XYZ file of C-alpha atoms in Angstrom:
232
model
C 20.837 0.506 -5.443
C 22.924 -1.919 -7.466
C 22.019 -5.303 -8.873
C 24.665 -7.012 -6.719
C 23.008 -5.959 -3.486
C 20.155 -8.004 -2.065
C 17.291 -5.615 -1.499
C 15.176 -6.439 1.527
C 11.495 -5.729 0.980
C 9.170 -5.727 3.978
C 5.477 -6.091 3.168
C 3.058 -5.357 5.986
C 0.137 -7.718 6.551
C -2.632 -7.418 9.144
C -6.109 -8.704 10.027
C -8.753 -7.638 7.485
C -6.178 -6.742 4.863
C -7.338 -6.712 1.243
C -5.221 -9.674 0.165
C -4.774 -8.636 -3.467
C -3.167 -5.394 -2.294
C -0.176 -7.429 -1.161
C -0.342 -10.643 -3.219
C -0.050 -8.939 -6.613
C 2.970 -6.843 -5.617
C 4.524 -9.817 -3.800
C 4.428 -11.915 -6.983
C 6.236 -9.174 -8.881
C 8.745 -8.112 -6.237
C 9.655 -11.658 -5.179
C 10.618 -12.410 -8.815
C 12.935 -9.414 -9.005
C 16.664 -10.260 -9.159
C 18.503 -9.932 -5.856
C 15.358 -9.009 -3.955
C 14.038 -10.736 -0.843
C 10.372 -10.087 -0.012
C 9.013 -10.867 3.447
C 5.582 -10.490 5.021
C 5.781 -8.720 8.374
C 3.331 -8.259 11.245
C 3.310 -7.911 15.052
C 3.714 -11.677 15.376
C 3.966 -14.654 13.045
C 0.495 -16.063 13.614
C -1.692 -16.286 10.478
C -3.736 -13.193 9.679
C -7.062 -13.390 7.902
C -7.901 -10.977 5.128
C -11.210 -9.239 4.574
C -12.416 -12.007 2.238
C -11.165 -14.879 4.391
C -7.781 -15.662 2.822
C -5.192 -16.440 5.488
C -1.634 -15.125 5.190
C 1.366 -16.271 7.214
C 3.830 -13.547 8.211
C 7.512 -14.408 7.784
C 8.812 -12.187 10.560
C 7.480 -10.153 13.473
C 8.145 -6.504 14.242
C 10.668 -7.300 16.980
C 12.820 -9.455 14.712
C 12.380 -7.601 11.438
C 15.571 -6.363 9.805
C 15.900 -2.852 8.487
C 14.131 -3.121 5.160
C 15.299 -1.278 2.069
C 11.699 -1.051 0.860
C 8.613 -0.979 3.062
C 5.254 -1.783 1.436
C 1.977 -0.940 3.195
C -1.302 -2.325 1.789
C -4.868 -1.336 2.596
C -8.143 -2.966 3.483
C -10.804 -2.530 6.167
C -8.297 -3.447 8.890
C -6.197 -0.416 8.031
C -8.643 1.891 9.811
C -7.911 0.509 13.277
C -4.173 0.581 12.619
C -4.244 4.351 12.140
C -4.535 4.582 15.934
C -2.290 1.620 16.738
C 0.904 3.136 18.104
C 2.863 -0.126 17.819
C 2.206 -0.236 14.074
C 2.820 3.481 13.571
C 6.125 3.362 15.448
C 7.249 0.351 13.419
C 6.520 2.187 10.180
C 8.324 5.300 11.390
C 11.414 3.307 12.393
C 11.493 1.464 9.095
C 10.874 4.590 7.030
C 13.807 6.333 8.686
C 16.216 3.772 7.234
C 14.404 2.649 4.087
C 15.292 3.733 0.588
C 11.683 3.463 -0.601
C 8.527 3.982 1.473
C 5.499 2.732 -0.423
C 1.827 1.814 -0.246
C -1.090 0.391 -2.165
C -4.732 1.437 -1.844
C -5.626 2.810 1.626
C -2.188 1.866 2.866
C -1.343 5.475 2.039
C -3.702 6.549 4.820
C -1.713 4.426 7.238
C 1.531 6.026 6.078
C -0.147 9.417 6.440
C -1.293 8.576 9.974
C 2.332 7.863 10.836
C 3.267 11.306 9.482
C 5.185 9.784 6.579
C 3.368 11.456 3.685
C 3.139 15.027 4.957
C 4.333 17.311 2.183
C 4.343 14.535 -0.415
C 2.229 13.792 -3.451
C 0.326 10.509 -3.117
C -2.690 8.540 -4.246
C -5.216 6.228 -2.631
C -8.343 4.196 -3.430
C -10.845 6.563 -5.048
C -13.375 6.089 -2.245
C -10.905 7.399 0.352
C -8.828 9.871 -1.633
C -10.410 12.851 0.107
C -9.087 11.716 3.470
C -5.438 12.053 2.463
C -5.799 15.819 2.172
C -6.372 16.076 5.929
C -2.788 14.894 6.487
C -1.024 17.557 4.476
C -0.762 15.296 1.428
C -1.081 16.603 -2.117
C -3.488 14.084 -3.615
C -2.965 12.993 -7.204
C -5.730 10.863 -8.774
C -3.396 8.656 -10.772
C -2.764 4.904 -10.856
C 0.757 5.258 -9.406
C 2.346 8.365 -7.927
C 6.080 8.794 -7.362
C 7.384 11.648 -5.221
C 11.024 11.381 -4.226
C 11.328 8.078 -2.326
C 7.581 7.685 -1.817
C 5.679 5.480 -4.260
C 1.935 5.040 -3.797
C -0.600 3.025 -5.750
C -4.325 3.636 -6.062
C -6.980 0.996 -5.373
C -6.311 -2.763 -5.106
C -5.495 -3.823 -8.688
C -3.134 -0.874 -9.135
C -0.780 -2.907 -6.940
C 0.583 -4.554 -10.091
C 1.265 -1.233 -11.816
C 2.771 -0.044 -8.544
C 5.014 -3.106 -8.271
C 6.415 -2.765 -11.782
C 7.169 0.881 -11.003
C 9.064 -0.224 -7.891
C 10.993 -2.830 -9.899
C 11.942 -0.230 -12.497
C 13.179 2.024 -9.688
C 15.212 -0.768 -8.106
C 16.534 -2.645 -11.146
C 15.684 -0.608 -14.237
C 12.979 -0.707 -16.867
C 14.415 -3.690 -18.752
C 14.028 -5.932 -15.721
C 10.526 -4.629 -15.060
C 9.532 -5.227 -18.685
C 10.842 -8.796 -18.645
C 8.938 -9.680 -15.472
C 5.801 -8.080 -16.884
C 6.106 -10.222 -20.002
C 6.858 -13.391 -18.056
C 3.752 -12.793 -15.925
C 1.723 -11.934 -19.052
C 0.488 -8.732 -17.487
C -1.510 -7.469 -20.445
C -4.701 -6.093 -18.880
C -7.835 -6.067 -20.997
C -10.755 -5.718 -18.564
C -14.051 -7.175 -19.792
C -16.002 -4.150 -18.552
C -15.269 -0.456 -18.761
C -16.223 0.233 -15.159
C -12.995 0.088 -13.158
C -12.904 3.732 -12.071
C -15.430 6.547 -11.516
C -14.121 8.375 -14.572
C -15.406 5.575 -16.830
C -18.158 3.879 -14.801
C -21.742 5.087 -15.025
C -22.763 7.615 -12.371
C -25.453 5.259 -11.093
C -22.908 2.460 -10.592
C -20.521 4.819 -8.801
C -23.276 5.819 -6.394
C -24.288 2.200 -5.888
C -20.724 1.243 -4.888
C -20.345 4.334 -2.736
C -23.597 3.519 -0.905
C -22.514 -0.072 -0.297
C -19.283 1.173 1.327
C -20.925 4.027 3.274
C -20.692 2.546 6.764
C -17.038 1.599 6.359
C -16.216 4.994 4.868
C -17.980 6.906 7.633
C -15.949 5.096 10.256
C -12.702 5.579 8.314
C -13.406 9.289 7.880
C -14.011 9.693 11.614
C -10.721 7.972 12.438
C -8.833 9.920 9.777
C -10.171 13.217 11.103
C -9.217 12.305 14.668
C -5.708 11.154 13.768
C -5.068 14.098 11.450
C -6.091 16.530 14.205
C -3.642 14.897 16.604
C -0.824 15.180 14.083
C -1.537 18.839 13.443
C -1.486 19.617 17.165
C 1.687 17.650 17.920
């Protein structure tokens, strides 16, 4: 890609999305020179995220251009989409012509359900990392994972790290550094509990227990979809 070309970035949104998965990356990518970021969904009606924030898609599937970069976020609503053929076919069509196919959080499971991460290295939210392995994905427990033209981010807040990695890929490190400085992205979390490797075991189990019902359902869907892909 060159800096004279406008890069079209399509960012999937859907009901029960985790809004920060897409809002953080949008802020970064929309500020990138010669980049146009659009929110895309089945239609252009507002979608409501898992915490109530409403997002307005810019374009629907039928009228979406071929994007140069496709970005797939996660959230509770991602589970249903793993068996939504309209969404899966849209992602497959876009991926076939895109230069970068990317995700944040459990968006990687949606890419995997579409067969777009088979044979690739990728990451996911720590609570759902195990499910990626069912899809022939080599899981890597890192904040951002790059494998050829696939770029995946781990859970929620990694979307910013992910986005700066995408910017560096598209426009070079100098541009990414300048946007990072302008946005004052200088993380200094007040608590050392942002990942199981640093959080106390009791806190990890507390969070895991709170998400148990959602995870059980997601695992069941992942197993079903992965089995279909293996038999196809």
